[in-house]
Coordinates of C-alpha atoms in Angstrom, one line a residue:
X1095 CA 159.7 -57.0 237.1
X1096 CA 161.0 -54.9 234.2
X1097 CA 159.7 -57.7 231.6
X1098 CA 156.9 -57.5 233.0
X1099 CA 156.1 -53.7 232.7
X1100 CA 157.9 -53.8 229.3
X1101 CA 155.3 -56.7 228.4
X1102 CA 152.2 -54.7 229.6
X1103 CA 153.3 -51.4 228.3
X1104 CA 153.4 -53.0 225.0
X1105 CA 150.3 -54.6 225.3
X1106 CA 148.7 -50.8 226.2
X1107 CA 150.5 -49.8 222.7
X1108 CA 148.7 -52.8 220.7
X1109 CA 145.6 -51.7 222.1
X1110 CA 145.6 -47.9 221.7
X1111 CA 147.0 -48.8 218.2
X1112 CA 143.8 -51.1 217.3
X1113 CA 141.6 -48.7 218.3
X1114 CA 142.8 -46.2 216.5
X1115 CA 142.7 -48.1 213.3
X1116 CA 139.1 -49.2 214.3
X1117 CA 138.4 -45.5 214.7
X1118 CA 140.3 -44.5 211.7
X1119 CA 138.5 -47.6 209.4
X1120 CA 136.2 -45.6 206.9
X1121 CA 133.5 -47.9 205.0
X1122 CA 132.5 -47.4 201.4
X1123 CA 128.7 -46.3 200.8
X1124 CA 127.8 -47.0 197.4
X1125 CA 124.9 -44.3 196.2
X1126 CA 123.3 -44.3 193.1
X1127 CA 121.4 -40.6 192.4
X1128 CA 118.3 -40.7 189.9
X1129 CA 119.9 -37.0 188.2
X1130 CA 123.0 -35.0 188.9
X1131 CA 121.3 -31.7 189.8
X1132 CA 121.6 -28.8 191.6
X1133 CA 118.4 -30.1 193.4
X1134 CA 120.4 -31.9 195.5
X1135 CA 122.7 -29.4 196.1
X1136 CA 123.0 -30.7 200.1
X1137 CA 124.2 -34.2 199.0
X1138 CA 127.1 -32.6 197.0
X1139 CA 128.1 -30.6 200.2
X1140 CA 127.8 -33.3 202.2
X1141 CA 130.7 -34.5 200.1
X1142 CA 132.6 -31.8 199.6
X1143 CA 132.6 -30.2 203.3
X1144 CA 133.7 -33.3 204.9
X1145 CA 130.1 -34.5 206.4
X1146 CA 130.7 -37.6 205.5
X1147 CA 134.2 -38.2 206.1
X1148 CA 133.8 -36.9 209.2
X1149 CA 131.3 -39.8 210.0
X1150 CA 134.1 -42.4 209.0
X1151 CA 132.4 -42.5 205.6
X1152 CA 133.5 -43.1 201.9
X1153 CA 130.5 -42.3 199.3
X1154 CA 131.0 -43.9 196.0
X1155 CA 128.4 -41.8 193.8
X1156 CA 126.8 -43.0 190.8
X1157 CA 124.3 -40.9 188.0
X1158 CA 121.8 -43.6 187.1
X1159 CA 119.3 -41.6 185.1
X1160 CA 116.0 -42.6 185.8
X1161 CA 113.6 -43.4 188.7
X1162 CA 113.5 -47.1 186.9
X1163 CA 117.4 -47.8 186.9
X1164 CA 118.1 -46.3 190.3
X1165 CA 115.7 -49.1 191.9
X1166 CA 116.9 -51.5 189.6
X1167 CA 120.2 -50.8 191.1
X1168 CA 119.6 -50.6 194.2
X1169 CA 117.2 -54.1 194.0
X1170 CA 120.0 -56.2 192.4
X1171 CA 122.6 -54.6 195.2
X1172 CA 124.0 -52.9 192.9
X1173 CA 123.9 -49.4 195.1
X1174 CA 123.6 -49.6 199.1
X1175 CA 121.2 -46.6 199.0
X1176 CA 119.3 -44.8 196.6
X1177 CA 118.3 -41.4 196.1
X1178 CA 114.9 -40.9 194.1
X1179 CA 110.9 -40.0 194.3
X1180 CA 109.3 -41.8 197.4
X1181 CA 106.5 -43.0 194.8
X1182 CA 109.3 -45.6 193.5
X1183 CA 108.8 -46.8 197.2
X1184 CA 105.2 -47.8 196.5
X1185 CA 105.4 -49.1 193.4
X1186 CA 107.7 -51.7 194.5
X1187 CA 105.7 -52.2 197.9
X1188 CA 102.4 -52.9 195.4
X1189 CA 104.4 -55.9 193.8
X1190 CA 104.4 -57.3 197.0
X1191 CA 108.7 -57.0 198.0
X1192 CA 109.6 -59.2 200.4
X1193 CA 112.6 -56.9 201.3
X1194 CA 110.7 -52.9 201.0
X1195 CA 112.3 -50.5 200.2
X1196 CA 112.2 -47.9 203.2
X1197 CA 112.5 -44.4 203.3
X1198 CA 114.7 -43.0 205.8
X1199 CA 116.2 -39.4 205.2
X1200 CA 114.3 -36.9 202.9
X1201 CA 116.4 -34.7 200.7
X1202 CA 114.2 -32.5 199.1
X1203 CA 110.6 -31.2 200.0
X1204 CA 109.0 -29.6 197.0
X1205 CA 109.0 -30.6 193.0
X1206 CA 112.4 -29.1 191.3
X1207 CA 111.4 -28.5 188.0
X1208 CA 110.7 -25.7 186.0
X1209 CA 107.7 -24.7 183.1
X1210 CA 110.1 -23.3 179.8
X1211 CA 109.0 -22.1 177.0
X1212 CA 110.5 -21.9 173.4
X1213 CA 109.3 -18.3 173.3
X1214 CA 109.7 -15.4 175.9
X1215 CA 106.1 -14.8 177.4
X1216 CA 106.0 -11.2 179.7
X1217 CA 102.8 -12.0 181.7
X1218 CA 102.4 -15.9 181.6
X1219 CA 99.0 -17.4 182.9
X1220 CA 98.5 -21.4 182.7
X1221 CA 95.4 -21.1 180.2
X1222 CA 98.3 -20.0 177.8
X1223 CA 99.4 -23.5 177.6
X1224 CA 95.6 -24.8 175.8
X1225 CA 96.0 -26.4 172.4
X1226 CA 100.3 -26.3 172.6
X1227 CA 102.1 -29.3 172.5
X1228 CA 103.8 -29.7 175.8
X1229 CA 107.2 -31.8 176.4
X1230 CA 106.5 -33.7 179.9
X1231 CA 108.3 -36.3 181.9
X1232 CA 108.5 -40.0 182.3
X1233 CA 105.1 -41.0 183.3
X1234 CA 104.3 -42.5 186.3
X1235 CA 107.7 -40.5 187.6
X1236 CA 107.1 -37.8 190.3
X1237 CA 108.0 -34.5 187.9
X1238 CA 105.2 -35.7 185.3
X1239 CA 102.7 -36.4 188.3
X1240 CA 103.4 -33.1 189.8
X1241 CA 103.2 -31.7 186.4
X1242 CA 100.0 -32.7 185.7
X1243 CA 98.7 -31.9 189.2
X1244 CA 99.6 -28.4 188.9
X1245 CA 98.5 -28.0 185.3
X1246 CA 94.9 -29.4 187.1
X1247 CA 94.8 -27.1 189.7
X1248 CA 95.3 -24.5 187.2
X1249 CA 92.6 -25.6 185.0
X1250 CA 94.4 -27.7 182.4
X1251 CA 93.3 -31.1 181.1
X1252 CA 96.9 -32.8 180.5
X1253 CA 94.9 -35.5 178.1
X1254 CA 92.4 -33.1 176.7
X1255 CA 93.6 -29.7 176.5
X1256 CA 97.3 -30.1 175.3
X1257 CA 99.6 -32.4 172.9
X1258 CA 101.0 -34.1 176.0
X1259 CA 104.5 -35.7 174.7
X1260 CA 105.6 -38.6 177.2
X1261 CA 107.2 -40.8 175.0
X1262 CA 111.0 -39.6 175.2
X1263 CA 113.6 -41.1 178.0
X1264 CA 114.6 -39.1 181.0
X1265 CA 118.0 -38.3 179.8
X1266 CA 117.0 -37.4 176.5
X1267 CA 114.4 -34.7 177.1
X1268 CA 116.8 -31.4 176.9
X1269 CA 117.8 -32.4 173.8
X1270 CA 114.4 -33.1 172.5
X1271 CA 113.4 -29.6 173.2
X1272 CA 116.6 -28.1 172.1
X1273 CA 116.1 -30.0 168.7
X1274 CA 112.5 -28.5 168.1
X1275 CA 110.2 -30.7 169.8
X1276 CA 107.5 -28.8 172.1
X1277 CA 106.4 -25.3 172.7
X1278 CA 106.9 -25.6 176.4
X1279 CA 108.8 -28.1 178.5
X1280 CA 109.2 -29.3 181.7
X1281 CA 113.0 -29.1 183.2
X1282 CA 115.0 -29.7 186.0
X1283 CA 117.9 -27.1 186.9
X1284 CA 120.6 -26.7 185.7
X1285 CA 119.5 -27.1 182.3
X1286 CA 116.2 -24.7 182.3
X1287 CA 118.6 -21.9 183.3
X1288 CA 121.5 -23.0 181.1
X1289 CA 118.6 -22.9 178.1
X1290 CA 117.7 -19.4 179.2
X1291 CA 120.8 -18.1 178.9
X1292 CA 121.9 -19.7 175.6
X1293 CA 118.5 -18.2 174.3
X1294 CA 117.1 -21.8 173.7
X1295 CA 113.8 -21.0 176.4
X1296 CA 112.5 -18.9 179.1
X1297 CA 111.5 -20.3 182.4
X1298 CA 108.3 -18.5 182.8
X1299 CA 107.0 -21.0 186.3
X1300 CA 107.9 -22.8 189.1
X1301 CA 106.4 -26.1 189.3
X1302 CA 107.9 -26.4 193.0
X1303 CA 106.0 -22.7 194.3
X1304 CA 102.5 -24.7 192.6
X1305 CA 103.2 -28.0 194.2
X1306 CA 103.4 -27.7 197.8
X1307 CA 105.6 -30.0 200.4
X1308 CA 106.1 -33.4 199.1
X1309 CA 109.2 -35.8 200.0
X1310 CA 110.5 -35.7 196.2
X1311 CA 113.8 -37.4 196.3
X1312 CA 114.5 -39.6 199.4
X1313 CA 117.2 -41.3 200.5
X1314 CA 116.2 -45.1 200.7
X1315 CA 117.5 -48.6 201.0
X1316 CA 116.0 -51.8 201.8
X1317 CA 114.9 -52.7 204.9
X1318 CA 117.4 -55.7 205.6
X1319 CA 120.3 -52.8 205.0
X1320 CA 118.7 -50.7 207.6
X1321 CA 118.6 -53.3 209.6
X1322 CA 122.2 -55.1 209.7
X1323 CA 123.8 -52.0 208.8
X1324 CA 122.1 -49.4 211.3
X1325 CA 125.3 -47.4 212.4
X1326 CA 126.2 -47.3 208.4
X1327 CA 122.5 -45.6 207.7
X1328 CA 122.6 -43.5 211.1
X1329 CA 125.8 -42.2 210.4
X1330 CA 125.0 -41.5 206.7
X1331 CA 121.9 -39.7 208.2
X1332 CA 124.0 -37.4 210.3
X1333 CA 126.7 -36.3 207.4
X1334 CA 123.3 -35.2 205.7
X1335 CA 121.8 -33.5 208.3
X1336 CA 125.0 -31.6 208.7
X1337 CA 124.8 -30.6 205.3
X1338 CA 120.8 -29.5 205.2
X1339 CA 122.0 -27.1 208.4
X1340 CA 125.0 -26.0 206.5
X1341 CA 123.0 -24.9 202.9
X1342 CA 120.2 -23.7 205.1
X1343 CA 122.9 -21.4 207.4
X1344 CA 125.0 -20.5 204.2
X1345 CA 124.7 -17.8 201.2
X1346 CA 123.6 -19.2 197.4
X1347 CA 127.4 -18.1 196.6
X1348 CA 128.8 -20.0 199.3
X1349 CA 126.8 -23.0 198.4
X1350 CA 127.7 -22.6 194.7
X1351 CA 131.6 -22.6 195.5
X1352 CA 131.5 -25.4 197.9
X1353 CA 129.5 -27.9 194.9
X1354 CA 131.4 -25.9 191.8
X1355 CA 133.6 -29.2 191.5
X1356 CA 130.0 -31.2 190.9
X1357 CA 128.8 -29.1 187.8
X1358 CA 132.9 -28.3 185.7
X1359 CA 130.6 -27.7 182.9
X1360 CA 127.9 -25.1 184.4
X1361 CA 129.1 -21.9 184.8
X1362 CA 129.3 -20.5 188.6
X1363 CA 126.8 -17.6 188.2
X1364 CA 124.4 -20.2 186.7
X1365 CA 125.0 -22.4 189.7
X1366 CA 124.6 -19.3 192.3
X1367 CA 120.8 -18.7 190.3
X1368 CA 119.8 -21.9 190.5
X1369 CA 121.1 -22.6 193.8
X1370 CA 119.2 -19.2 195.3
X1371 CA 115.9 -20.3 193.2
X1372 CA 116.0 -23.4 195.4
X1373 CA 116.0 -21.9 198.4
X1374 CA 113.8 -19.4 198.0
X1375 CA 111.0 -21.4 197.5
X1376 CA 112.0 -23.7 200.2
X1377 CA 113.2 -26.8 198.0
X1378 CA 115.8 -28.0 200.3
X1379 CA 114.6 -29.7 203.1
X1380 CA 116.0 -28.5 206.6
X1381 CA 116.4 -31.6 207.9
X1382 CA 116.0 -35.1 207.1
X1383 CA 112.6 -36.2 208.5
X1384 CA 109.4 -37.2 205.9
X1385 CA 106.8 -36.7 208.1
X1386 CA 103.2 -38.4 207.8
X1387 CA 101.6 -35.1 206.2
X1388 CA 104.3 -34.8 203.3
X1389 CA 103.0 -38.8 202.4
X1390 CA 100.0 -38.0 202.5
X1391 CA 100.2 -35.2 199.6
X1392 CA 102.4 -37.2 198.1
X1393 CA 100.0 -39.9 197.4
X1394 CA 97.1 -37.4 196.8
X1395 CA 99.4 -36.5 193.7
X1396 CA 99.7 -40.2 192.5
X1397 CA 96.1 -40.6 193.0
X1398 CA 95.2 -37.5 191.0
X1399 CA 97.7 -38.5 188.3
X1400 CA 96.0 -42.2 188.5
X1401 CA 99.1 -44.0 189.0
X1402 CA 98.3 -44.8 193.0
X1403 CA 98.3 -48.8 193.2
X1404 CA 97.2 -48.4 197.2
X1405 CA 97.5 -46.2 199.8
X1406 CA 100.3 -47.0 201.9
X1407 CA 100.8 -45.9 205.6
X1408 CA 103.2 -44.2 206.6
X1409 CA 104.8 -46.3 208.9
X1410 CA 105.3 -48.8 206.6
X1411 CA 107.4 -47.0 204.3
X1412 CA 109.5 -44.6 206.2
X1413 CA 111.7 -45.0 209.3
X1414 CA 112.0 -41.7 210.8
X1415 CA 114.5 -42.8 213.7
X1416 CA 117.7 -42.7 212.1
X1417 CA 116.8 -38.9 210.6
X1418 CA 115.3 -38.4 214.2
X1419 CA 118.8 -39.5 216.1
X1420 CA 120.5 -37.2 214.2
X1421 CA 118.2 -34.0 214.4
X1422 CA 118.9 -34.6 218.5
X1423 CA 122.9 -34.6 218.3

């Protein structure tokens, strides 16, 4: 009798033991980020609040630099899950993908770059910008369609009315401008308000406030990950939405402290303005769902930039259940 309760007792202690471990077993997540910005100031707390540890999760983070070399990543399987502009999406959908490339959480909602000019300008208006040679981005990327959408809407010809400089890689544009090149450029943050400070330019727009809602950086993978690793991608979903809640509940100090350890080279009151920037004009999305109006704008911007292969529904594209499921918990 007593070998026999000793026996099943032990067997209770292998089985509360394997469960533990089971419960305890985090899996690696390996992300590749088109820019390290303060954009994505969400994803960083995510990381640095525990979101994703919480959800049994281990986020290996890469900076690939470039809407072309994040989906090369993540197309070789070279990253599980990318974060970059939805339009990437499409592009690979138009060459006819026999794995597409879904969206499934969106990150950010408006465009998060910035007009700067070499010279400080007291009361800017876009007809300003006729006959100067303008610094842009990648084309075919969304900050250069966005760009030239809002330089539309405000009456500017990109092809006819400026010196419209496309030429120069992603990475390389700061430096570009810093060197001499351009009387206004087009910049992400932190670097617009780093170049402000040092005296190098003065943001004098907002291409985000001129823009509108648009899913600019998405979280996406392909659809055979979504598929065979569904808990992975809903549990990934969660850790974000947890994060969106906590930067939308949360001061721009607080937010700056908890991603400080992300930007060792920006200074914390720079991070603090960029961070309040942001949320003032409504740049971090609140929650993780691209809904079917925010595609639609998004390809009335490729269209107007001419770089639309076809319109794409929305349902083919984006899978709103996992960001769903985790809006209800």
């Amino acid at each position: 009798m007593k070998k026999w309760l000793t026996g099943l007792i032990l067997s209770f202690v292998l089985v509360l033991s394997l469960s533990a471990c089971n419960q305890n077993k985090v899996e690696k997540i390996r992300l590749a980020e088109v820019t390290h910005s303060i954009f994505y100031a969400p994803l960083y707390v995510a990381m640095s609040e525990g979101f994703f540890e919480d959800e049994g999760l281990d986020v290996e983070l890469t900076t690939t630099w470039g809407g072309d070399k994040t989906m090369t990543a993540l197309l070789s399987d070279g990253a599980d899950i990318a974060l970059i502009g939805s339009e990437t999406s499409i592009y690979v959908s138009a060459q006819g993908s026999k794995d597409p490339v879904i969206n499934f959480a969106q990150l950010t909602q408006t465009d998060g770059t910035f007009l700067v000019s070499r010279e400080k300008i007291d009361n800017f208006s876009w007809d300003q910008l006729k006959g100067s040679t303008f610094l842009g981005q990648r084309k075919g990327g969304m900050p250069q369609m966005v760009g030239e959408f809002v330089l539309k809407k405000n009456g500017i010809d990109p092809k006819n009315d400026l010196n419209l400089i496309q030429n120069i890689d992603f990475a390389n544009i700061p430096s570009a401008f810093a060197s001499g090149t351009g009387e206004y450029v087009q910049l992400f943050e932190p670097t617009a308000s780093i170049f402000e400070k040092e005296g190098k330019g003065h943001i004098i727009a907002s291409f985000g406030n001129e823009s509108g809602k648009v899913p600019y950086t998405t979280f996406m993978a392909k659809e055979s990950f979504l598929k065979e690793d569904s808990e992975t991608a809903s549990k990934f979903t969660k850790a974000i939405y947890k994060a969106q809640q906590w930067v939308e509940e949360n001061s721009a100090e607080r937010i700056a402290a908890s991603i400080a350890s992300q930007f060792e080279d920006t200074e914390q009151d720079i991070i603090t303005t960029v961070v309040e920037r942001y949320k003032k004009q409504d740049s971090y999305a609140t929650d993780p769902i691209l809904d079917e109006e925010e595609w639609i704008n998004l390809q009335e911007i490729m269209n107007e930039a001419g770089e639309l292969p076809k319109r794409v529904d929305h349902d083919f594209l984006v899978n709103t259940s996992f960001a769903e499921e985790a809006t209800k918990k």
